[in-house]
Coordinates of C-alpha atoms and ligand atoms in Angstrom, one line a residue:
X1 CA -41.4 -5.4 123.8
X2 CA -43.1 -8.6 124.7
X3 CA -43.3 -10.9 121.8
X4 CA -44.4 -14.4 121.0
X5 CA -41.8 -17.0 121.9
X6 CA -41.0 -18.0 118.3
X7 CA -37.6 -19.4 118.7
X8 CA -35.7 -19.9 115.5
X9 CA -32.6 -20.2 117.7
X10 CA -33.8 -23.6 119.0
X11 CA -33.0 -26.4 116.6
X12 CA -36.4 -28.0 117.0
X13 CA -38.5 -24.9 117.2
X14 CA -41.9 -25.0 118.8
X15 CA -44.6 -23.3 116.8
X16 CA -47.8 -21.8 118.1
X17 CA -51.1 -22.3 116.3
X18 CA -49.8 -25.1 114.1
X19 CA -47.3 -22.9 112.4
X20 CA -44.2 -24.8 111.4
X21 CA -41.1 -22.8 111.8
X22 CA -37.9 -23.2 109.8
X23 CA -35.2 -25.2 111.5
X24 CA -32.2 -22.8 110.9
X25 CA -30.3 -25.6 109.2
X26 CA -32.8 -25.5 106.3
X27 CA -31.7 -22.0 105.7
X28 CA -28.0 -22.6 106.2
X29 CA -27.6 -22.9 102.5
X30 CA -27.9 -19.1 102.5
X31 CA -24.5 -19.0 104.1
X32 CA -22.5 -17.0 106.6
X33 CA -22.0 -14.0 104.4
X34 CA -25.6 -13.7 103.4
X35 CA -27.0 -10.2 103.8
X36 CA -30.1 -9.9 105.9
X37 CA -31.9 -6.6 105.4
X38 CA -35.1 -4.6 105.3
X39 CA -36.4 -2.1 102.7
X40 CA -38.4 1.1 102.5
X41 CA -38.9 3.9 100.0
X42 CA -38.8 7.7 100.6
X43 CA -42.3 8.7 99.6
X44 CA -43.8 5.8 101.6
X45 CA -42.2 6.8 104.9
X46 CA -40.6 10.2 105.0
X47 CA -43.5 12.7 105.2
X48 CA -42.3 16.3 105.5
X49 CA -43.0 16.8 101.8
X50 CA -42.9 20.6 102.0
X51 CA -40.1 20.8 104.6
X52 CA -36.6 22.2 104.1
X53 CA -37.0 23.0 100.5
X54 CA -38.3 19.7 99.1
X55 CA -39.9 20.2 95.8
X56 CA -43.2 18.7 94.6
X57 CA -43.2 15.2 93.2
X58 CA -45.6 13.5 90.9
X59 CA -46.9 11.5 93.8
X60 CA -47.8 14.6 95.7
X61 CA -49.7 15.8 92.7
X62 CA -51.4 12.4 92.2
X63 CA -52.5 12.2 95.8
X64 CA -54.0 15.6 95.6
X65 CA -56.1 14.5 92.6
X66 CA -59.5 13.4 93.8
X67 CA -60.2 9.7 93.4
X68 CA -56.6 8.5 92.8
X69 CA -55.6 7.3 96.2
X70 CA -57.8 5.4 98.6
X71 CA -59.4 7.5 101.4
X72 CA -57.7 10.6 99.8
X73 CA -54.5 9.6 101.7
X74 CA -51.2 11.4 100.9
X75 CA -47.6 11.4 101.8
X76 CA -47.5 14.6 103.9
X77 CA -47.1 12.7 107.2
X78 CA -46.5 9.0 106.3
X79 CA -44.3 7.6 109.0
X80 CA -42.7 11.0 109.8
X81 CA -39.4 9.3 109.2
X82 CA -37.9 12.6 108.1
X83 CA -38.0 13.6 111.8
X84 CA -38.1 10.2 113.5
X85 CA -35.2 8.5 111.6
X86 CA -33.0 8.1 114.7
X87 CA -35.7 6.0 116.3
X88 CA -36.1 4.0 113.1
X89 CA -32.3 3.4 112.9
X90 CA -32.5 2.2 116.6
X91 CA -35.3 -0.2 115.6
X92 CA -33.2 -1.6 112.8
X93 CA -30.3 -2.1 115.3
X94 CA -32.7 -3.9 117.6
X95 CA -33.7 -6.1 114.6
X96 CA -30.1 -7.0 114.1
X97 CA -30.0 -6.7 110.4
X98 CA -26.9 -6.3 108.2
X99 CA -28.4 -3.9 105.7
X100 CA -31.0 -1.3 105.0
X101 CA -32.4 -0.4 101.6
X102 CA -33.9 3.1 101.3
X103 CA -34.5 5.5 98.5
X104 CA -33.4 9.0 97.9
X105 CA -36.2 11.4 97.0
X106 CA -35.0 13.3 94.0
X107 CA -37.2 16.3 94.7
X108 CA -35.8 16.5 98.2
X109 CA -32.2 16.9 97.0
X110 CA -33.0 18.9 93.8
X111 CA -36.5 20.5 94.0
X112 CA -37.0 21.0 90.3
X113 CA -35.0 18.0 89.0
X114 CA -32.4 20.3 87.5
X115 CA -30.5 23.3 88.6
X116 CA -29.9 24.1 92.3
X117 CA -29.1 21.3 94.8
X118 CA -30.9 21.5 98.1
X119 CA -28.3 21.3 100.9
X120 CA -30.9 20.6 103.6
X121 CA -32.3 17.6 101.8
X122 CA -28.8 16.3 101.1
X123 CA -27.9 16.7 104.7
X124 CA -30.8 14.5 105.7
X125 CA -29.4 11.5 103.7
X126 CA -25.9 12.4 104.8
X127 CA -26.9 12.0 108.5
X128 CA -28.9 8.9 107.9
X129 CA -26.1 7.2 106.1
X130 CA -23.6 8.0 108.8
X131 CA -26.0 6.9 111.5
X132 CA -26.5 3.6 109.7
X133 CA -22.8 3.0 109.4
X134 CA -22.3 3.9 113.1
X135 CA -25.0 1.3 113.9
X136 CA -23.2 -1.3 111.8
X137 CA -25.9 -1.4 109.1
X138 CA -24.9 -1.3 105.5
X139 CA -26.7 1.5 103.5
X140 CA -28.1 0.5 100.1
X141 CA -29.9 3.3 98.2
X142 CA -32.3 3.4 95.3
X143 CA -32.1 6.6 93.3
X144 CA -35.6 6.4 91.8
X145 CA -38.5 4.9 93.7
X146 CA -41.2 6.7 91.7
X147 CA -41.1 10.3 93.0
X148 CA -40.2 12.3 89.9
X149 CA -39.9 16.0 90.5
X150 CA -43.2 17.5 89.2
X151 CA -41.3 20.2 87.3
X152 CA -39.8 17.4 85.1
X153 CA -43.2 15.9 84.6
X154 CA -44.4 19.3 83.4
X155 CA -41.8 19.1 80.6
X156 CA -42.8 15.6 79.5
X157 CA -41.6 13.4 82.3
X158 CA -40.2 10.0 81.3
X159 CA -41.5 10.3 77.8
X160 CA -38.8 12.9 77.2
X161 CA -35.1 12.3 76.8
X162 CA -34.5 15.5 78.7
X163 CA -35.6 13.6 81.9
X164 CA -33.2 10.8 80.9
X165 CA -30.3 13.3 80.8
X166 CA -31.4 14.9 84.1
X167 CA -31.6 11.6 85.8
X168 CA -28.0 10.8 84.9
X169 CA -26.9 14.1 86.3
X170 CA -28.8 13.5 89.5
X171 CA -27.4 10.0 89.8
X172 CA -23.8 11.2 89.3
X173 CA -24.2 13.9 92.0
X174 CA -25.6 11.4 94.5
X175 CA -22.7 9.0 93.6
X176 CA -20.1 11.7 94.2
X177 CA -21.8 12.7 97.5
X178 CA -22.5 9.3 99.0
X179 CA -20.9 6.6 96.8
X180 CA -17.9 6.0 99.1
X181 CA -20.2 5.1 102.0
X182 CA -22.8 3.1 100.1
X183 CA -22.9 -0.7 99.9
X184 CA -24.9 -0.4 96.7
X185 CA -26.6 2.1 94.5
X186 CA -29.6 1.1 92.3
X187 CA -30.9 3.3 89.6
X188 CA -34.5 2.3 89.3
X189 CA -37.0 0.4 91.5
X190 CA -39.5 -1.6 89.4
X191 CA -39.5 0.3 86.1
X192 CA -42.4 -1.9 85.1
X193 CA -44.6 -0.1 87.6
X194 CA -43.4 3.4 86.4
X195 CA -44.0 2.5 82.8
X196 CA -47.2 0.4 83.0
X197 CA -49.0 1.4 86.2
X198 CA -47.9 5.0 85.7
X199 CA -48.5 5.4 82.0
X200 CA -50.7 2.6 80.7
X201 CA -53.3 1.8 83.3
X202 CA -53.1 5.1 85.1
X203 CA -53.2 3.4 88.6
X204 CA -50.0 5.2 89.7
X205 CA -48.6 8.6 89.2
X206 CA -48.5 10.4 86.8
X207 CA -51.8 8.6 85.9
X208 CA -51.5 8.4 82.1
X209 CA -53.6 6.0 80.1
X210 CA -51.5 5.7 76.9
X211 CA -50.2 2.3 75.9
X212 CA -47.8 3.7 73.2
X213 CA -46.3 6.2 75.6
X214 CA -45.8 3.4 78.2
X215 CA -43.7 1.4 75.8
X216 CA -41.5 4.4 75.2
X217 CA -41.3 5.3 78.8
X218 CA -40.1 1.8 79.6
X219 CA -37.3 2.3 77.0
X220 CA -36.4 5.7 78.4
X221 CA -36.2 4.4 81.9
X222 CA -33.7 1.8 80.7
X223 CA -31.8 4.4 78.8
X224 CA -31.6 6.6 81.9
X225 CA -30.3 3.6 83.8
X226 CA -27.5 3.0 81.3
X227 CA -26.6 6.7 81.1
X228 CA -26.5 6.9 84.9
X229 CA -24.3 3.9 85.3
X230 CA -21.9 5.4 82.7
X231 CA -21.8 8.7 84.5
X232 CA -21.3 7.1 88.0
X233 CA -18.4 5.0 86.7
X234 CA -16.9 7.9 84.9
X235 CA -17.1 9.8 88.2
X236 CA -15.1 7.1 89.9
X237 CA -18.0 5.7 92.1
X238 CA -16.8 2.3 93.3
X239 CA -19.8 0.8 95.2
X240 CA -21.7 -1.9 93.4
X241 CA -24.1 -0.5 90.9
X242 CA -27.3 -2.1 89.6
X243 CA -31.1 -1.9 89.1
X244 CA -34.1 -3.4 90.9
X245 CA -36.8 -5.2 88.9
X246 CA -40.1 -6.7 90.0
X247 CA -40.4 -10.2 88.6
X248 CA -42.6 -13.3 88.8
X249 CA -42.5 -16.8 87.5
X250 CA -45.2 -17.7 85.0
X251 CA -47.9 -20.4 85.2
X252 CA -50.4 -21.3 82.4
X253 CA -53.7 -22.6 83.8
X254 CA -54.0 -25.0 80.9
X255 CA -51.6 -26.1 78.2
X256 CA -53.4 -23.9 75.7
X257 CA -52.6 -20.9 77.8
X258 CA -48.8 -21.3 77.5
X259 CA -48.3 -18.8 74.6
X260 CA -50.3 -16.2 76.5
X261 CA -48.2 -16.9 79.7
X262 CA -45.0 -16.6 77.7
X263 CA -46.2 -13.2 76.3
X264 CA -47.1 -12.0 79.8
X265 CA -43.7 -13.0 81.0
X266 CA -42.0 -11.2 78.1
X267 CA -44.0 -8.0 78.9
X268 CA -43.2 -8.2 82.6
X269 CA -39.7 -9.8 82.9
X270 CA -38.0 -10.1 79.5
X271 CA -38.9 -6.5 78.6
X272 CA -36.2 -5.4 81.0
X273 CA -33.9 -8.4 81.3
X274 CA -33.3 -8.9 77.5
X275 CA -32.1 -5.3 76.9
X276 CA -30.1 -5.1 80.2
X277 CA -28.3 -8.5 79.8
X278 CA -28.6 -9.4 76.1
X279 CA -28.8 -6.0 74.4
X280 CA -32.1 -6.5 72.6
X281 CA -35.8 -6.6 73.0
X282 CA -37.8 -9.9 72.9
X283 CA -39.1 -10.7 69.5
X284 CA -42.5 -12.4 69.8
X285 CA -46.0 -11.8 68.5
X286 CA -47.8 -9.3 70.6
X287 CA -44.7 -7.7 72.1
X288 CA -44.6 -4.0 71.1
X289 CA -41.2 -2.7 70.3
X290 CA -40.2 0.8 71.4
X291 CA -38.5 3.2 69.1
X292 CA -34.8 2.8 69.8
X293 CA -32.2 5.2 68.3
X294 CA -28.8 4.1 67.2
X295 CA -26.6 3.4 70.2
X296 CA -29.5 3.0 72.7
X297 CA -29.2 -0.8 73.1
X298 CA -25.5 -0.6 73.8
X299 CA -26.0 2.2 76.3
X300 CA -28.7 0.2 78.1
X301 CA -26.5 -2.9 78.3
X302 CA -24.0 -1.6 80.9
X303 CA -22.2 -4.1 83.1
X304 CA -24.3 -4.8 86.3
X305 CA -22.5 -5.4 89.6
X306 CA -25.7 -6.8 90.9
X307 CA -29.4 -7.3 90.0
X308 CA -32.1 -6.6 92.6
X309 CA -35.3 -8.7 92.3
X310 CA -38.6 -8.0 94.1
X311 CA -40.9 -11.0 94.3
X312 CA -44.4 -11.0 95.7
X313 CA -46.4 -13.6 93.7
X314 CA -46.5 -15.4 90.3
X315 CA -48.1 -14.5 87.0
X316 CA -51.1 -16.7 86.5
X317 CA -52.5 -16.8 83.0
X318 CA -55.9 -18.3 82.1
X319 CA -57.8 -17.2 79.0
X320 CA -60.9 -18.9 80.6
X321 CA -60.6 -16.7 83.6
X322 CA -59.8 -19.5 86.0
X323 CA -58.4 -18.2 89.3
X324 CA -55.1 -19.5 90.6
X325 CA -55.4 -22.3 93.1
X326 CA -54.0 -20.2 95.9
X327 CA -53.5 -23.3 98.1
X328 CA -51.6 -21.2 100.6
X329 CA -54.2 -18.4 100.5
X330 CA -53.9 -14.8 99.5
X331 CA -52.4 -11.7 101.1
X332 CA -54.4 -8.6 102.1
X333 CA -53.6 -7.2 98.6
X334 CA -55.4 -10.2 97.1
X335 CA -52.1 -11.6 95.8
X336 CA -51.8 -15.4 95.7
X337 CA -49.1 -16.7 98.1
X338 CA -46.8 -18.8 95.9
X339 CA -43.3 -19.2 97.4
X340 CA -42.1 -21.8 94.9
X341 CA -42.4 -19.2 92.2
X342 CA -39.4 -17.5 93.7
X343 CA -37.3 -20.6 93.2
X344 CA -38.7 -21.2 89.8
X345 CA -38.1 -17.7 88.7
X346 CA -34.5 -17.6 89.8
X347 CA -33.6 -21.0 88.4
X348 CA -35.2 -20.0 85.1
X349 CA -33.3 -16.7 84.9
X350 CA -30.1 -18.5 85.7
X351 CA -30.7 -20.7 82.6
X352 CA -31.7 -17.8 80.3
X353 CA -29.2 -15.0 81.2
X354 CA -25.6 -14.3 82.2
X355 CA -26.7 -13.2 85.7
X356 CA -24.7 -10.9 88.0
X357 CA -25.0 -11.6 91.8
X358 CA -28.6 -11.4 92.9
X359 CA -30.2 -9.6 95.9
X360 CA -33.9 -10.1 96.7
X361 CA -34.5 -6.4 97.4
X362 CA -38.2 -6.9 98.4
X363 CA -40.4 -9.7 99.5
X364 CA -43.2 -9.6 102.0
X365 CA -47.0 -9.5 102.5
X366 CA -49.8 -7.1 103.4
X367 CA -51.8 -8.4 106.3
X368 CA -54.7 -7.0 108.2
X369 CA -52.7 -6.6 111.4
X370 CA -54.2 -5.5 114.7
X371 CA -52.5 -4.4 117.9
X372 CA -54.0 -6.5 120.7
X373 CA -52.8 -5.8 124.2
X374 CA -49.7 -4.1 122.8
X375 CA -48.8 -7.0 120.5
X376 CA -49.3 -7.9 116.8
X377 CA -49.4 -11.6 116.2
X378 CA -48.8 -11.6 112.4
X379 CA -48.2 -15.3 112.1
X380 CA -49.4 -15.2 108.5
X381 CA -46.4 -13.0 107.7
X382 CA -44.0 -15.2 109.6
X383 CA -45.2 -18.1 107.5
X384 CA -44.9 -16.1 104.3
X385 CA -41.3 -15.0 105.1
X386 CA -40.3 -18.5 106.2
X387 CA -41.6 -20.1 103.0
X388 CA -40.0 -17.6 100.7
X389 CA -36.6 -17.8 102.5
X390 CA -36.8 -21.6 102.1
X391 CA -37.5 -21.2 98.4
X392 CA -34.5 -18.9 98.2
X393 CA -32.3 -21.4 99.9
X394 CA -33.4 -24.0 97.4
X395 CA -32.6 -21.7 94.5
X396 CA -29.2 -21.1 96.0
X397 CA -28.7 -24.9 96.3
X398 CA -29.5 -25.1 92.6
X399 CA -26.6 -22.8 91.8
X400 CA -28.1 -19.3 91.7
X401 CA -25.7 -16.7 93.1
X402 CA -27.9 -15.1 95.8
X403 CA -26.2 -12.7 98.1
X404 CA -29.0 -11.2 100.3
X405 CA -32.6 -10.7 101.1
X406 CA -34.5 -7.6 102.1
X407 CA -37.9 -7.9 103.7
X408 CA -40.5 -5.4 102.6
X409 CA -40.9 -3.6 104.8
X410 CA -39.3 -2.3 107.9
X411 CA -42.6 -0.7 109.0
X412 CA -46.1 -0.2 107.7
X413 CA -46.2 2.7 105.3
X414 CA -47.9 4.5 102.4
X415 CA -48.9 1.8 100.0
X416 CA -49.4 3.9 96.9
X417 CA -52.9 3.9 95.5
X418 CA -54.0 1.9 98.6
X419 CA -52.9 4.7 100.9
X420 CA -52.4 3.6 104.5
X421 CA -55.0 0.7 104.3
X422 CA -52.4 -2.0 103.6
X423 CA -49.8 -3.0 106.1
X424 CA -46.5 -4.6 105.0
X425 CA -44.3 -3.8 108.0
X426 CA -42.3 -5.9 110.5
X427 CA -43.2 -2.9 112.7
X428 CA -46.7 -1.7 113.1
X429 CA -47.3 2.1 112.8
X430 CA -50.2 3.8 114.4
X431 CA -50.5 6.8 112.1
X432 CA -52.4 8.9 114.6
X433 CA -49.7 8.8 117.3
X434 CA -46.7 7.6 115.1
X435 CA -46.2 4.8 117.7
X436 CA -44.1 2.0 116.4
X437 CA -44.9 -1.6 117.7
X438 CA -42.6 -4.4 116.5
X439 CA -44.8 -7.3 115.3
X440 CA -44.2 -11.1 116.0
X441 CA -42.5 -11.2 112.5
X442 CA -39.9 -8.7 113.7
X443 CA -38.9 -11.0 116.5
X444 CA -39.0 -14.0 114.2
X445 CA -36.9 -12.3 111.5
X446 CA -34.3 -11.2 114.0
X447 CA -34.0 -14.7 115.5
X448 CA -33.9 -16.4 112.1
X449 CA -31.1 -14.2 110.8
X450 CA -29.1 -14.7 113.9
X451 CA -29.6 -18.4 114.0
X452 CA -28.8 -18.9 110.4
X453 CA -25.6 -16.9 110.7
X454 CA -24.6 -19.0 113.7
X455 CA -25.7 -22.2 112.0
X456 CA -23.7 -21.3 108.9
X457 CA -20.7 -20.4 111.0
X458 CA -20.8 -23.8 112.8
X459 CA -21.6 -25.8 109.7
Ligands
GCO507 C1 -42.7 -1.8 95.0 C2 -42.5 -1.4 96.0 C3 -43.0 -1.0 97.3 C4 -44.4 -1.6 97.5 C5 -44.4 -3.0 97.7 C6 -45.8 -3.6 98.0 O1 -43.8 -2.2 94.5 O2 -41.5 -1.6 94.6 O3 -41.1 -1.1 96.1 O4 -43.0 0.4 97.1 O5 -44.9 -1.0 98.7 O6 -44.0 -3.6 96.5 O7 -46.6 -3.3 96.9

């Protein structure tokens, strides 16, 4: 691998093309015990979706429905990680990270979401976890990253309390199998996406367009989280247990937009944070309450050992349709680059809630990366990561208990309804050959983590 000489190890780094690179001392605030990681999700990388007894998931069905996913892409190959995982673990070792966050595909370990367990699917995760530990990389798993077994969808999916019960059973089983080797287990990834993009806008699987259902799905996801945590603890699972939420700070374009911005924030962030940490839903005009049965709110409010937060951009609210200033530009997803929102979000949460330790479980950008002469000079991504890590260090300096950061993503992968058109990886993937090419950001991330650890150690 021949990479740009972006040296975070040097105290006065030289930056090509006018990019200013972080002096490691500015990140020292993150500390010596800070966890540096990368993240992926099963459906986005594994492929092999009909191999070794894996059942159909709602994303397989969604991809097979014409017009739902760009270019008609699907998850049948993805990054072929199901077969190439040893190479991917070797890449992570080369990256020098402390931790890897992946997700377990429910239909791979239990094809129908109830009944028989699939030993071959379980063996895959078993081997992966052991290989990570052998490589000195902490495994962190997400139990639900959107790939519901289709058989459960056919019985009502997340609108049904049967699915809630099934999820707790699945979670308990995974806890019993893997819990003693895991560094954390998270129930859900971004329940907002499951509820709203999956059931209200129809952009994601299962593609419903039903606002009332989406509100109830959101509640049921929280219930399933609470029930799963109870079951895991009752089963004696000792690793840290939590949930991962996508969140944003909020900005009103004009003072008159503030109430609308507050409502948008309630629908996006407080919708989950209030029940999880305060045991109630937000009470404000325009916020639709789900139907909660007796005991639901107490069940949802289980103690959290950690909270995972995914941050990509801010919520910008303008009733006049003004676009955000986007002074730092936009990513290839069209999302405004707004690093200070990460600091603002975290400091605000710290004021509003009794927070458990925080991990940033995803942060990163899509970029129109190209391989030129065997190299990918994704300097835009280096700048994005640098600025967000700096914002994180500032939040930590302001007293937020931040334990780690996971870059999204280890490698380019299936970006949901965008198919393979959007690249988020530190490693470039050529989908025709499955060739992996570490990008400049890979090298930068490795050096920055290393230099920060050393800097913190010497501080
Ligand atoms: C997410 C995701 C990832 C996406 C990433 C970029 O939205 O949770 O966990 O699956 O790929 O966020 O959109």
